[in-house]
N, CA, C and O atoms as a DFTB+ gen file, in Angstrom:
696 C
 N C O
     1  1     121.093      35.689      -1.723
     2  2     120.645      35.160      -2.989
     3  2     119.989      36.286      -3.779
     4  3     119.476      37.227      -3.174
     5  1     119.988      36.216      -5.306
     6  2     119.427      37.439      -5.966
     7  2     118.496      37.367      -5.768
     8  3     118.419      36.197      -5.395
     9  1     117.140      37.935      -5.685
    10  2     115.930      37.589      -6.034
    11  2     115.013      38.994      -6.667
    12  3     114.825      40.125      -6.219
    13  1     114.645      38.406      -7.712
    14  2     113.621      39.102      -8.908
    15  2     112.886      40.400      -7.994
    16  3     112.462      40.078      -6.884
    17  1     112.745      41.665      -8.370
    18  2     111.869      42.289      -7.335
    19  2     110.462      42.480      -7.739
    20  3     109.771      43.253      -7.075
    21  1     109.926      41.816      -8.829
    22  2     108.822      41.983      -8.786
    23  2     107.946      41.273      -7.871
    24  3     107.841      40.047      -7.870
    25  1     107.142      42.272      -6.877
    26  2     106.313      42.139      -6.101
    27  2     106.448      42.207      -5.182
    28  3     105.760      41.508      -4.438
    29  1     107.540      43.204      -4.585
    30  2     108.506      42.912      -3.797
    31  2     108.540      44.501      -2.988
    32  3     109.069      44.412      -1.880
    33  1     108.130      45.741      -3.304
    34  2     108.074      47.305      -2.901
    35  2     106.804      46.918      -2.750
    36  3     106.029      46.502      -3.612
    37  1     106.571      47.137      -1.176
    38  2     105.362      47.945      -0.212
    39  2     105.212      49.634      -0.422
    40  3     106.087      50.495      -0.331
    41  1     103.977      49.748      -0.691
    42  2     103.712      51.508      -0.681
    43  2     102.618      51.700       0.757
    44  3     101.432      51.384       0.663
    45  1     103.186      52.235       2.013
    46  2     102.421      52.608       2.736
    47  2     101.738      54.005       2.391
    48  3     102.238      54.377       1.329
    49  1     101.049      54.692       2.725
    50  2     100.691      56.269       2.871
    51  2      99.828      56.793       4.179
    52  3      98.718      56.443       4.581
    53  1     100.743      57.747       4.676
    54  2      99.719      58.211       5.560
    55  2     100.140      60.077       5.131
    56  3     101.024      60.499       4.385
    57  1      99.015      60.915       6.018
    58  2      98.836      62.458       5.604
    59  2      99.754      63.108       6.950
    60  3     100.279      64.221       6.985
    61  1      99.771      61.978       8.106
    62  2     100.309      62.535       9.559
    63  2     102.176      62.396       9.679
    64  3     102.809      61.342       9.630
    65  1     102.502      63.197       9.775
    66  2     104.027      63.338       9.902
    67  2     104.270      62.005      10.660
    68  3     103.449      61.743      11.539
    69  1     105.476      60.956      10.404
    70  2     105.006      59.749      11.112
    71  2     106.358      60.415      12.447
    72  3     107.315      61.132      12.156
    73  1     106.089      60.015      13.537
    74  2     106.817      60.373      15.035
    75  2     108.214      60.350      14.520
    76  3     108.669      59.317      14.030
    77  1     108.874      61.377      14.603
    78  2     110.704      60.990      15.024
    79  2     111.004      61.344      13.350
    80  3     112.229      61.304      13.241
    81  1     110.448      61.644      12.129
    82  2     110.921      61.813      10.998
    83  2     111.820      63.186      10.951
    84  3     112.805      63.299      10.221
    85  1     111.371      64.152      11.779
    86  2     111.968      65.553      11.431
    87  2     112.733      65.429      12.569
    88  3     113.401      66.456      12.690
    89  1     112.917      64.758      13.335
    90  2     114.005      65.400      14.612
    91  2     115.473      64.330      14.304
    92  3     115.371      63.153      13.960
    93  1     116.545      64.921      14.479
    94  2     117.594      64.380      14.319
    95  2     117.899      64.722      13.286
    96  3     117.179      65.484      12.641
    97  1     119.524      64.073      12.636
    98  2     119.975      64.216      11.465
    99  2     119.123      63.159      10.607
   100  3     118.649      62.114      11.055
   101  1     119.031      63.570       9.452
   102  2     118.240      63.039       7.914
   103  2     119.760      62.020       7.503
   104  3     119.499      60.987       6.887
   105  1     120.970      62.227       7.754
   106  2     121.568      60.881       7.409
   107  2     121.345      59.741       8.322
   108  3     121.558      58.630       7.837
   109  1     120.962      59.805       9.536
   110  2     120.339      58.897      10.378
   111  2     119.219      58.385      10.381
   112  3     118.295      59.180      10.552
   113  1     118.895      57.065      10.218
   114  2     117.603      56.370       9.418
   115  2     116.963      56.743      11.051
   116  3     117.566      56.952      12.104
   117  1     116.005      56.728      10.843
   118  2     114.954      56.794      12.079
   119  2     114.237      55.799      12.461
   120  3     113.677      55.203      11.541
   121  1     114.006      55.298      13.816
   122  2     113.707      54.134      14.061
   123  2     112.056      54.491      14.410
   124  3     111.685      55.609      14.767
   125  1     111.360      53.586      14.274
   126  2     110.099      53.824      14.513
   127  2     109.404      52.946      15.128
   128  3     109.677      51.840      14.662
   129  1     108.253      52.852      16.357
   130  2     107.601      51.588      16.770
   131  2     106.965      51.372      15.682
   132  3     106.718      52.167      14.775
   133  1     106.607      49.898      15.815
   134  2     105.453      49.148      14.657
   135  2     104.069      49.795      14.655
   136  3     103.330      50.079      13.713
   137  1     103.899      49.978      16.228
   138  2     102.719      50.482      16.454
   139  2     102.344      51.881      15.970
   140  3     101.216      52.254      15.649
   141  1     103.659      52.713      15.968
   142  2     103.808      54.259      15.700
   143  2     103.861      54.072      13.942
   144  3     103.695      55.164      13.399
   145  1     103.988      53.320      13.297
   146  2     104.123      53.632      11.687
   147  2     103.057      53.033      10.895
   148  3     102.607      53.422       9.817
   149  1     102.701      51.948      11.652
   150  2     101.269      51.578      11.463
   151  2     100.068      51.996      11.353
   152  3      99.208      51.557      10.589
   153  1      99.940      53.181      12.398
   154  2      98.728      54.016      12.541
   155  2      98.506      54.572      11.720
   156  3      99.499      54.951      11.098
   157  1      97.552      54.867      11.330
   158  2      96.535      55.496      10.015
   159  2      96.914      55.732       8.981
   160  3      96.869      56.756       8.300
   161  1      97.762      53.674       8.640
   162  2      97.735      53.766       7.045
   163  2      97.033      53.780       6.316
   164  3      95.838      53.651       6.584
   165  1      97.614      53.987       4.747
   166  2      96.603      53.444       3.960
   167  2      98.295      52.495       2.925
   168  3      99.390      52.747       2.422
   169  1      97.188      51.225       3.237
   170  2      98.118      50.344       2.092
   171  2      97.615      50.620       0.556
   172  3      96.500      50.290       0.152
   173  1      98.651      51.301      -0.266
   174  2      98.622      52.005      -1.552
   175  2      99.449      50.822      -2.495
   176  3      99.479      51.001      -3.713
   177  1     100.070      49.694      -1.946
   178  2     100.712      48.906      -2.344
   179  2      99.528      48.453      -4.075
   180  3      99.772      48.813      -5.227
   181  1      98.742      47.891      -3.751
   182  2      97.788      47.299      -4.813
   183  2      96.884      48.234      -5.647
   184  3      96.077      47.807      -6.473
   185  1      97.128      49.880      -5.299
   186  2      96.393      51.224      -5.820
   187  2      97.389      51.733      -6.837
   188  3      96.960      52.364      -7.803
   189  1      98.611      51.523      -6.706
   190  2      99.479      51.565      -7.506
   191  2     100.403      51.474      -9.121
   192  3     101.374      50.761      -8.868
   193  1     100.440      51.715      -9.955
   194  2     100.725      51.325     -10.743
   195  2     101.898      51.313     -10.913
   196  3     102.739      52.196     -10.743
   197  1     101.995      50.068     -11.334
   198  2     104.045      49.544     -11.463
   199  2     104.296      50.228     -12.450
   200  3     104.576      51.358     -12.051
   201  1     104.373      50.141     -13.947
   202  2     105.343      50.469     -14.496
   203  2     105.727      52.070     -14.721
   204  3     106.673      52.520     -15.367
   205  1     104.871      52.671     -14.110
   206  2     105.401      54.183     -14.000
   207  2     105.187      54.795     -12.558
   208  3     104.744      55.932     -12.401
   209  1     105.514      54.004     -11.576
   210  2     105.776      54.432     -10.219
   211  2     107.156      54.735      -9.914
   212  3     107.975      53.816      -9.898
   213  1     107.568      56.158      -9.623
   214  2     108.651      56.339      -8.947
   215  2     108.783      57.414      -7.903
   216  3     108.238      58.517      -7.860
   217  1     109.744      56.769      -6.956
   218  2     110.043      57.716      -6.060
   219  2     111.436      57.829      -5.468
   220  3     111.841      56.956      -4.701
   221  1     112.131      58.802      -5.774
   222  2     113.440      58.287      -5.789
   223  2     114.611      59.635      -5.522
   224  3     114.254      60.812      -5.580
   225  1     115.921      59.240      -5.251
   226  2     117.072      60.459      -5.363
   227  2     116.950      60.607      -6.886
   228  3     116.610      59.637      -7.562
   229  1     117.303      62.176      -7.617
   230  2     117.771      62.314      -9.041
   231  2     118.885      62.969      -9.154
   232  3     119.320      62.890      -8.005
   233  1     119.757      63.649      -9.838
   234  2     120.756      64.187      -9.290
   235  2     121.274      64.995      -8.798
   236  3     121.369      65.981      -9.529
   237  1     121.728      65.114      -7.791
   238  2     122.218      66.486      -6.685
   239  2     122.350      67.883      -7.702
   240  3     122.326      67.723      -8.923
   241  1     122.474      69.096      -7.174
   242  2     122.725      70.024      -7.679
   243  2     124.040      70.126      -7.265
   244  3     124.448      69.893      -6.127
   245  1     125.028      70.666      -8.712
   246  2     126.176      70.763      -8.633
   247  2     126.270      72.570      -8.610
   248  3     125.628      73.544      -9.004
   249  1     127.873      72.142      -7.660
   250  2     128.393      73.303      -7.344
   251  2     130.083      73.340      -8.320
   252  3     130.784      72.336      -8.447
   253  1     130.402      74.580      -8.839
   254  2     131.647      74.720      -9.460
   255  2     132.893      74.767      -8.097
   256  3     133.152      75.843      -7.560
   257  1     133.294      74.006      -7.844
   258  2     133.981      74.208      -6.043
   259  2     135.427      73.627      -6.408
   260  3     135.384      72.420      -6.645
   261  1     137.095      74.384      -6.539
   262  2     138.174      73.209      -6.287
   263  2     139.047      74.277      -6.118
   264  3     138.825      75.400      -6.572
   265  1     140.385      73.855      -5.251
   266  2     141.299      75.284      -5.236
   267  2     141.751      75.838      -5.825
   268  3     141.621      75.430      -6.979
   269  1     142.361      76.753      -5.743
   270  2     143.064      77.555      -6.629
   271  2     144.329      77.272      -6.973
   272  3     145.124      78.149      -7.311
   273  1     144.627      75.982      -6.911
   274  2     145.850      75.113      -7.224
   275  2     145.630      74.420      -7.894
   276  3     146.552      73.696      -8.271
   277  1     144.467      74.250      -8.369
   278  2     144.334      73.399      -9.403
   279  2     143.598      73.591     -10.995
   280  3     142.499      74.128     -10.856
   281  1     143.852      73.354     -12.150
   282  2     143.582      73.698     -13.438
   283  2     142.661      72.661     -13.864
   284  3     142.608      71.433     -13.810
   285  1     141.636      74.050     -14.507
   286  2     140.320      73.334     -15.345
   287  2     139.681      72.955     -14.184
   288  3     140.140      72.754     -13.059
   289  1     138.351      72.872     -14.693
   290  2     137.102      72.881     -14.035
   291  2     136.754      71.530     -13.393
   292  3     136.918      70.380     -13.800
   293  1     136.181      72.060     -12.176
   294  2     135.737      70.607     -11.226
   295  2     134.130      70.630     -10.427
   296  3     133.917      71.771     -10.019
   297  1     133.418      70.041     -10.233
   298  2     132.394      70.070     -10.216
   299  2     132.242      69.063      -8.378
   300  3     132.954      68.137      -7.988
   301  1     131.078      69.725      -7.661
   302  2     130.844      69.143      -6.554
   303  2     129.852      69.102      -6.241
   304  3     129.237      70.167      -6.176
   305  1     129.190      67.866      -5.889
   306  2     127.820      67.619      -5.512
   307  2     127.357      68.603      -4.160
   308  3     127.916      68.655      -3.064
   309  1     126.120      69.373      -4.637
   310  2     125.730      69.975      -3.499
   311  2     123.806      69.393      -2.829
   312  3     123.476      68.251      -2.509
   313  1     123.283      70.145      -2.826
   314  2     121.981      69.841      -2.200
   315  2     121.362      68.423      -3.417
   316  3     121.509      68.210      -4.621
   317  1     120.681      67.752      -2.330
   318  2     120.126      66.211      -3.206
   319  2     118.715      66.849      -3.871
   320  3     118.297      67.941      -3.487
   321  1     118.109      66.162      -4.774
   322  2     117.096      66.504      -5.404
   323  2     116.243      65.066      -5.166
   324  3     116.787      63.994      -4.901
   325  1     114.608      65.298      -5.337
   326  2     114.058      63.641      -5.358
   327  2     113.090      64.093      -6.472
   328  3     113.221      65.231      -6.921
   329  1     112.220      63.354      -6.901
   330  2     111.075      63.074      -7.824
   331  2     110.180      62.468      -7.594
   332  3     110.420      61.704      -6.658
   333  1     109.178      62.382      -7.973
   334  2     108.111      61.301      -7.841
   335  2     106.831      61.237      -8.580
   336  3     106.552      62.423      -8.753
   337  1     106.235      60.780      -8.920
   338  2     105.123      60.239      -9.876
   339  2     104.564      58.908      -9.026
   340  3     105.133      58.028      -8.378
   341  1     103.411      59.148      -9.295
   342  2     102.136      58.268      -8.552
   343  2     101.261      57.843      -9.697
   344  3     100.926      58.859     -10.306
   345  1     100.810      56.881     -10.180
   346  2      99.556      56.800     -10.616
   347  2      98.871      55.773     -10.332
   348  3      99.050      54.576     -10.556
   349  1      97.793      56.542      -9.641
   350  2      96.768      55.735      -8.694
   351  2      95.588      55.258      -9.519
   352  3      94.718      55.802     -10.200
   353  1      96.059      53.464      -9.030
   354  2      94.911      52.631     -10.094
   355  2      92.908      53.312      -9.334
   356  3      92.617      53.128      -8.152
   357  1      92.453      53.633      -9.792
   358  2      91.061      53.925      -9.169
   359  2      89.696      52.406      -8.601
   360  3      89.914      51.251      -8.969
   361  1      89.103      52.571      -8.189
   362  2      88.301      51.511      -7.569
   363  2      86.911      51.949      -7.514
   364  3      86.391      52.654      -6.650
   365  1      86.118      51.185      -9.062
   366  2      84.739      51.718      -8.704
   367  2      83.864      50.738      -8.368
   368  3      84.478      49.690      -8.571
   369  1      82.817      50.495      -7.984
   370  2      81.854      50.063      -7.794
   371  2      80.895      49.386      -8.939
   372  3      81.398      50.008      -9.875
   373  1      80.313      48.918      -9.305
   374  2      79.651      47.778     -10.077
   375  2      78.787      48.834     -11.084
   376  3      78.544      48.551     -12.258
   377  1      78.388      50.024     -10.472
   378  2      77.509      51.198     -10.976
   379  2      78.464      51.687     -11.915
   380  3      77.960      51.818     -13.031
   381  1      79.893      52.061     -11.838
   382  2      80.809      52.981     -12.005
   383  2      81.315      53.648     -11.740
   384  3      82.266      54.154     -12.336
   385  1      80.773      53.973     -10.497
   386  2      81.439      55.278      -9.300
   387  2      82.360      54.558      -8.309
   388  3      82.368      53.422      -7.836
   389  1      82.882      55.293      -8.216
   390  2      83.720      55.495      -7.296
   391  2      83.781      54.363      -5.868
   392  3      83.530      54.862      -4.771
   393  1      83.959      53.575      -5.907
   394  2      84.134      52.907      -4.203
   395  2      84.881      53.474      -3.139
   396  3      86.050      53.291      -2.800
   397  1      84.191      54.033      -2.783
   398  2      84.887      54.538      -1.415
   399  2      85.346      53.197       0.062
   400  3      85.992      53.216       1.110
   401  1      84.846      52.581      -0.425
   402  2      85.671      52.027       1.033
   403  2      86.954      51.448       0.288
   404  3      87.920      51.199       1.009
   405  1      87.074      51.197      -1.138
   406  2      88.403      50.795      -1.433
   407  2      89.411      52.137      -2.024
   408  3      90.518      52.171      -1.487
   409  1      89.227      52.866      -2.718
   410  2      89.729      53.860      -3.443
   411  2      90.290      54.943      -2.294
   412  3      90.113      56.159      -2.232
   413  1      91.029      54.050      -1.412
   414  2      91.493      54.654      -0.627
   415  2      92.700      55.766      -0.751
   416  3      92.617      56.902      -0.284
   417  1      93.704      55.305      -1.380
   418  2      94.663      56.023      -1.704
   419  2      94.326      57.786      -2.523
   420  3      94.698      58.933      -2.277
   421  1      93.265      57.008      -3.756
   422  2      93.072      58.467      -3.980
   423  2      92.363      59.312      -3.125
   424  3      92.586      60.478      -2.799
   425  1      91.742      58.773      -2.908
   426  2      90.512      59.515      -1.367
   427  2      91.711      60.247      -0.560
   428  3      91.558      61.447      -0.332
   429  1      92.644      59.745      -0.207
   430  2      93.958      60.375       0.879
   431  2      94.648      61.750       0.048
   432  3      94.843      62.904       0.430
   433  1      94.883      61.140      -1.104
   434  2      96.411      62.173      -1.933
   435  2      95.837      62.708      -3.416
   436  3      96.628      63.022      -4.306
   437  1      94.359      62.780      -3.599
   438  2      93.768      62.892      -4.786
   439  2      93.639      64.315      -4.866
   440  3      92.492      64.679      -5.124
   441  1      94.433      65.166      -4.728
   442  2      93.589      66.277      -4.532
   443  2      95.020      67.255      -4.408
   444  3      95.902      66.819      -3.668
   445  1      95.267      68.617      -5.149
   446  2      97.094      69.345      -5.017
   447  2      96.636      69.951      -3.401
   448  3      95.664      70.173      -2.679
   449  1      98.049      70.018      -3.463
   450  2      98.387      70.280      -1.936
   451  2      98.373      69.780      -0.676
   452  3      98.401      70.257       0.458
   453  1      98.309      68.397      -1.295
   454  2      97.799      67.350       0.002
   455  2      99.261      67.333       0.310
   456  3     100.092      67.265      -0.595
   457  1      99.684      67.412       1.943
   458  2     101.440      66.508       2.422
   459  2     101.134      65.189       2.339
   460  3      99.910      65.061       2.370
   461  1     101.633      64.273       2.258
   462  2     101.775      62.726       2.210
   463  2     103.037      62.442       2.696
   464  3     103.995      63.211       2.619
   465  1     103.046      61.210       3.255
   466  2     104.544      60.573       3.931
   467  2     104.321      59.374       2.985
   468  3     103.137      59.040       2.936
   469  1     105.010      58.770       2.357
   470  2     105.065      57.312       1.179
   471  2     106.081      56.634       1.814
   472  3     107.239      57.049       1.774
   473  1     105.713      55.489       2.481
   474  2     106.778      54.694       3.476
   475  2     106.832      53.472       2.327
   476  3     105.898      52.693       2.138
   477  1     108.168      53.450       1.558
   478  2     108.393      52.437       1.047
   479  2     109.280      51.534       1.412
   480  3     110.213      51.980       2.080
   481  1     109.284      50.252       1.153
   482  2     109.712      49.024       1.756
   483  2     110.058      47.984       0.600
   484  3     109.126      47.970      -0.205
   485  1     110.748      47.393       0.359
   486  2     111.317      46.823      -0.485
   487  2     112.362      45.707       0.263
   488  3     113.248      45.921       1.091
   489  1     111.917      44.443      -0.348
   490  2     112.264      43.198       0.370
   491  2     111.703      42.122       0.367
   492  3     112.067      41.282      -0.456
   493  1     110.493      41.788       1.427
   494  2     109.392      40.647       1.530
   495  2     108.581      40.974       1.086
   496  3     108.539      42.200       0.982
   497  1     107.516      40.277       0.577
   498  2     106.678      40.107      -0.689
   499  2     105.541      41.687      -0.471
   500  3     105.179      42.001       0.663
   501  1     105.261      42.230      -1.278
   502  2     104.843      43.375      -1.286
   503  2     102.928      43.676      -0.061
   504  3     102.272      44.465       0.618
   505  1     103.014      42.315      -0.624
   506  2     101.903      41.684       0.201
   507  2     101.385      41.870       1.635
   508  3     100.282      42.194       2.075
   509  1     102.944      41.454       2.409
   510  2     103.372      41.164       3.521
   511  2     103.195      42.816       4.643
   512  3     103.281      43.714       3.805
   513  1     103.088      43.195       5.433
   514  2     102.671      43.787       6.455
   515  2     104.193      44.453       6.677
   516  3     105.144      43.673       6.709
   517  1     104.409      45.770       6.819
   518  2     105.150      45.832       7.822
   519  2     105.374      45.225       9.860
   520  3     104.691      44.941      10.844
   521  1     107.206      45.373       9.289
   522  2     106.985      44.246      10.572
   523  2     108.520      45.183      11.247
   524  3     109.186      46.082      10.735
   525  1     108.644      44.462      12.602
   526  2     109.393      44.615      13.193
   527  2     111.071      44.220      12.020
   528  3     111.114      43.452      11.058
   529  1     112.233      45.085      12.608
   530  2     113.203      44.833      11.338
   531  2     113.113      45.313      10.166
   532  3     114.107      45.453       9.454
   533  1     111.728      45.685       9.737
   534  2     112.053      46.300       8.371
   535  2     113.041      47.499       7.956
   536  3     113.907      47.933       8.716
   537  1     112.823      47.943       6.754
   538  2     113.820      48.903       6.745
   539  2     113.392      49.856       5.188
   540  3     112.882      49.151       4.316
   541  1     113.549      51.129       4.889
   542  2     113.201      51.481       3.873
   543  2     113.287      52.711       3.914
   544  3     114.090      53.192       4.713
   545  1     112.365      53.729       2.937
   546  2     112.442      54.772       2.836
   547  2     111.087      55.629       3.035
   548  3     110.153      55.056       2.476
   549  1     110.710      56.808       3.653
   550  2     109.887      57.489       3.902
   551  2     110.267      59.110       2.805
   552  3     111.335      59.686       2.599
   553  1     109.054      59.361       2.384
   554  2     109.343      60.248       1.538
   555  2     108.499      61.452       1.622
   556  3     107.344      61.150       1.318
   557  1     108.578      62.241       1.808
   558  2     107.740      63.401       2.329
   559  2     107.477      64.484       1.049
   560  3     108.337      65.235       0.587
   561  1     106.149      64.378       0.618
   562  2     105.499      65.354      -0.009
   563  2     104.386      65.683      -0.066
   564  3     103.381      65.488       0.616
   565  1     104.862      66.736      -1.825
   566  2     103.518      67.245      -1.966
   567  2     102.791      67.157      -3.040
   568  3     103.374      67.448      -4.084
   569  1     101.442      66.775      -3.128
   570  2     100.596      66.384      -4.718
   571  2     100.696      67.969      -5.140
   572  3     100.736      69.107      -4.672
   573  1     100.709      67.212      -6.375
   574  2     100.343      68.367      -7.508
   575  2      98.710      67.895      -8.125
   576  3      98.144      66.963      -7.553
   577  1      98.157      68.456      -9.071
   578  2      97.156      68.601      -9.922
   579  2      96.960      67.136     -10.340
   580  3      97.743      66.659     -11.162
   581  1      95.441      65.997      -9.557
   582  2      95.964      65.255     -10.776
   583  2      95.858      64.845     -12.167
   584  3      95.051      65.510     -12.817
   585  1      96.263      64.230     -12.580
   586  2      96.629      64.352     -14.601
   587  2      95.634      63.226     -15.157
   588  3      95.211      62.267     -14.512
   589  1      95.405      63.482     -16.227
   590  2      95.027      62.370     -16.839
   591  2      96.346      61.468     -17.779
   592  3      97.301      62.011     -18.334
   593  1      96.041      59.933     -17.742
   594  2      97.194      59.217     -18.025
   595  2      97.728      59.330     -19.678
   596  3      96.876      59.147     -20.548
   597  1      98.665      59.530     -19.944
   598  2      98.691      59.178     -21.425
   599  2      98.446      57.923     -21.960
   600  3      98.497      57.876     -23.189
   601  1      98.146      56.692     -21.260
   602  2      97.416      55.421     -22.235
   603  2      96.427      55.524     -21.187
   604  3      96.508      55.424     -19.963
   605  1      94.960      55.870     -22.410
   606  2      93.960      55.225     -20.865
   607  2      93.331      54.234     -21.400
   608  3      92.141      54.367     -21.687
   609  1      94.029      53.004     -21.648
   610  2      93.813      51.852     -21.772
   611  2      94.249      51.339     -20.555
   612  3      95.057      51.961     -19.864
   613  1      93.582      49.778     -20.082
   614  2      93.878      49.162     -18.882
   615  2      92.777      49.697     -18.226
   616  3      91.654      49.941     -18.667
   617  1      93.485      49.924     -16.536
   618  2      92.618      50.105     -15.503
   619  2      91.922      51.958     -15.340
   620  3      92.766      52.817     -15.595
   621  1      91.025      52.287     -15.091
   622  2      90.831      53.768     -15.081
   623  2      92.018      54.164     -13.939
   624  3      92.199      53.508     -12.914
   625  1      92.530      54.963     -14.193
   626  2      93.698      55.649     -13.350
   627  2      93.852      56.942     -13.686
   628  3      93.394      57.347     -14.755
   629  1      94.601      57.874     -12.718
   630  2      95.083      59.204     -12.466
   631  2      96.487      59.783     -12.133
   632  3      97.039      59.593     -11.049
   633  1      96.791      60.196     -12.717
   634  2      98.664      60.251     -12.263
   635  2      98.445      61.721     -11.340
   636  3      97.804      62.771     -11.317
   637  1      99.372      61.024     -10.697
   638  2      99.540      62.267      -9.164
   639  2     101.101      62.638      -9.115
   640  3     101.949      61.992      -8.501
   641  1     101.319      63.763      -9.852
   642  2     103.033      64.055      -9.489
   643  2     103.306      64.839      -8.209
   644  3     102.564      65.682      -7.704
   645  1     104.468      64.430      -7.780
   646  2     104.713      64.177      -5.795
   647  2     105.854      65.356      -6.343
   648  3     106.671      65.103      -7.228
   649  1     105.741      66.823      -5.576
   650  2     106.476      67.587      -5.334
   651  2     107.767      66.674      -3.726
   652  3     107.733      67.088      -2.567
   653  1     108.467      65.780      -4.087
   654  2     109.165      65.561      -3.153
   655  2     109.960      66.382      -2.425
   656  3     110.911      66.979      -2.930
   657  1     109.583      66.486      -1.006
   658  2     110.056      67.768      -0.361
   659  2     111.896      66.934       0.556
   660  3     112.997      67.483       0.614
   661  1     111.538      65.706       1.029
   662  2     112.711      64.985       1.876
   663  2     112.587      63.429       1.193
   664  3     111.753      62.898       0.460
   665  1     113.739      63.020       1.762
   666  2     113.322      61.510       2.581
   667  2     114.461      60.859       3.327
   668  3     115.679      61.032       3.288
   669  1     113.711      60.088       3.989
   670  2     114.881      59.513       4.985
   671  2     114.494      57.861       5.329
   672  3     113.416      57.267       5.334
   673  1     115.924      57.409       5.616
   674  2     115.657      56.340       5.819
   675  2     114.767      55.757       7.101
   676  3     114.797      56.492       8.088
   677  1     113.991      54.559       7.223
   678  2     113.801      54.693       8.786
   679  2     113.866      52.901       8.815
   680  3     114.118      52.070       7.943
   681  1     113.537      52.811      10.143
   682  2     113.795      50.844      10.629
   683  2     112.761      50.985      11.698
   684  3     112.455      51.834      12.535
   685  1     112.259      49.549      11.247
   686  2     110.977      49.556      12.134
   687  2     111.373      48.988      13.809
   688  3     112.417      48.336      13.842
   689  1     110.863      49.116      14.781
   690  2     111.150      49.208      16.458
   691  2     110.502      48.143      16.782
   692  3     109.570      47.874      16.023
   693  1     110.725      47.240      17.901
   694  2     109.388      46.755      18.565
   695  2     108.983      48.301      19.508
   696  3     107.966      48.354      20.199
């Protein structure tokens, strides 16, 4: 059945390479225990801002590649490229500062040069926990500088652009 995706992409984050991401081939989704992808998240799902969150493939770098039997120019996808943009809603306290026990996300990736793993999930309600069966994408980078927003109307926020270094698919294990 179709169903609407709003509310629907989980943003995990953790700083620790999650087990089994770098070994094997990257076209092979990687399977992971619950227990192993779970550990020292931070749910970024609700830190998030929707309408300018992305993290994603953009387009491969092309190569000029076709034989010499053939006329006029042909073009071939070579190495993949990704992107990403973050902007992390902030969480202060009643004073104005800063809450640290919630303002978790920026507390993790607020800062250039941080690695981050962004385990996204897309499916059951954004809400919802990773679980056994899931399935999605892990994305491996790196913060840049962060920005101030061009509307700073709404919530106080910070845009964090993600030098995306990989990503790969993975499926969650019992």
């Amino acid at each position: 059945m179709l169903t609407l995706a709003d509310g629907r992409t989980r943003v995990d984050v953790t700083i620790t390479m999650p087990v089994g991401y770098d070994e094997g081939d990257f076209d092979t989704p990687v399977e992971i225990s619950l227990a192993t992808i779970t550990a020292g998240l931070v749910d970024a799902t609700c830190q998030i801002n929707k309408p300018d969150y992305r993290l994603s493939a953009t387009g491969s770098d092309t190569v000029a590649d076709q034989p010499l039997c053939r006329t006029g120019n042909a073009q071939t996808f070579g190495a993949s490229n990704y992107e990403g943009t973050v902007t992390v809603l902030r969480s202060l306290d009643a004073t104005g500062k800063v809450d640290t026990t919630t303002d978790t996300l920026y507390t993790a990736i607020g800062e250039k040069g941080v690695l981050a793993y962004f385990i996204e999930r897309t499916g059951p309600k954004a809400t919802v926990d990773l679980a056994v069966g899931d399935t999605g994408w892990i994305y491996e980078a790196v913060t840049d500088e962060p920005q101030a927003p061009q509307d700073r109307a709404g919530y106080v926020k910070e845009v964090v652009p993600l030098g995306v270094q990989s990503r790969r698919r993975f499926t969650v294990v019992a």
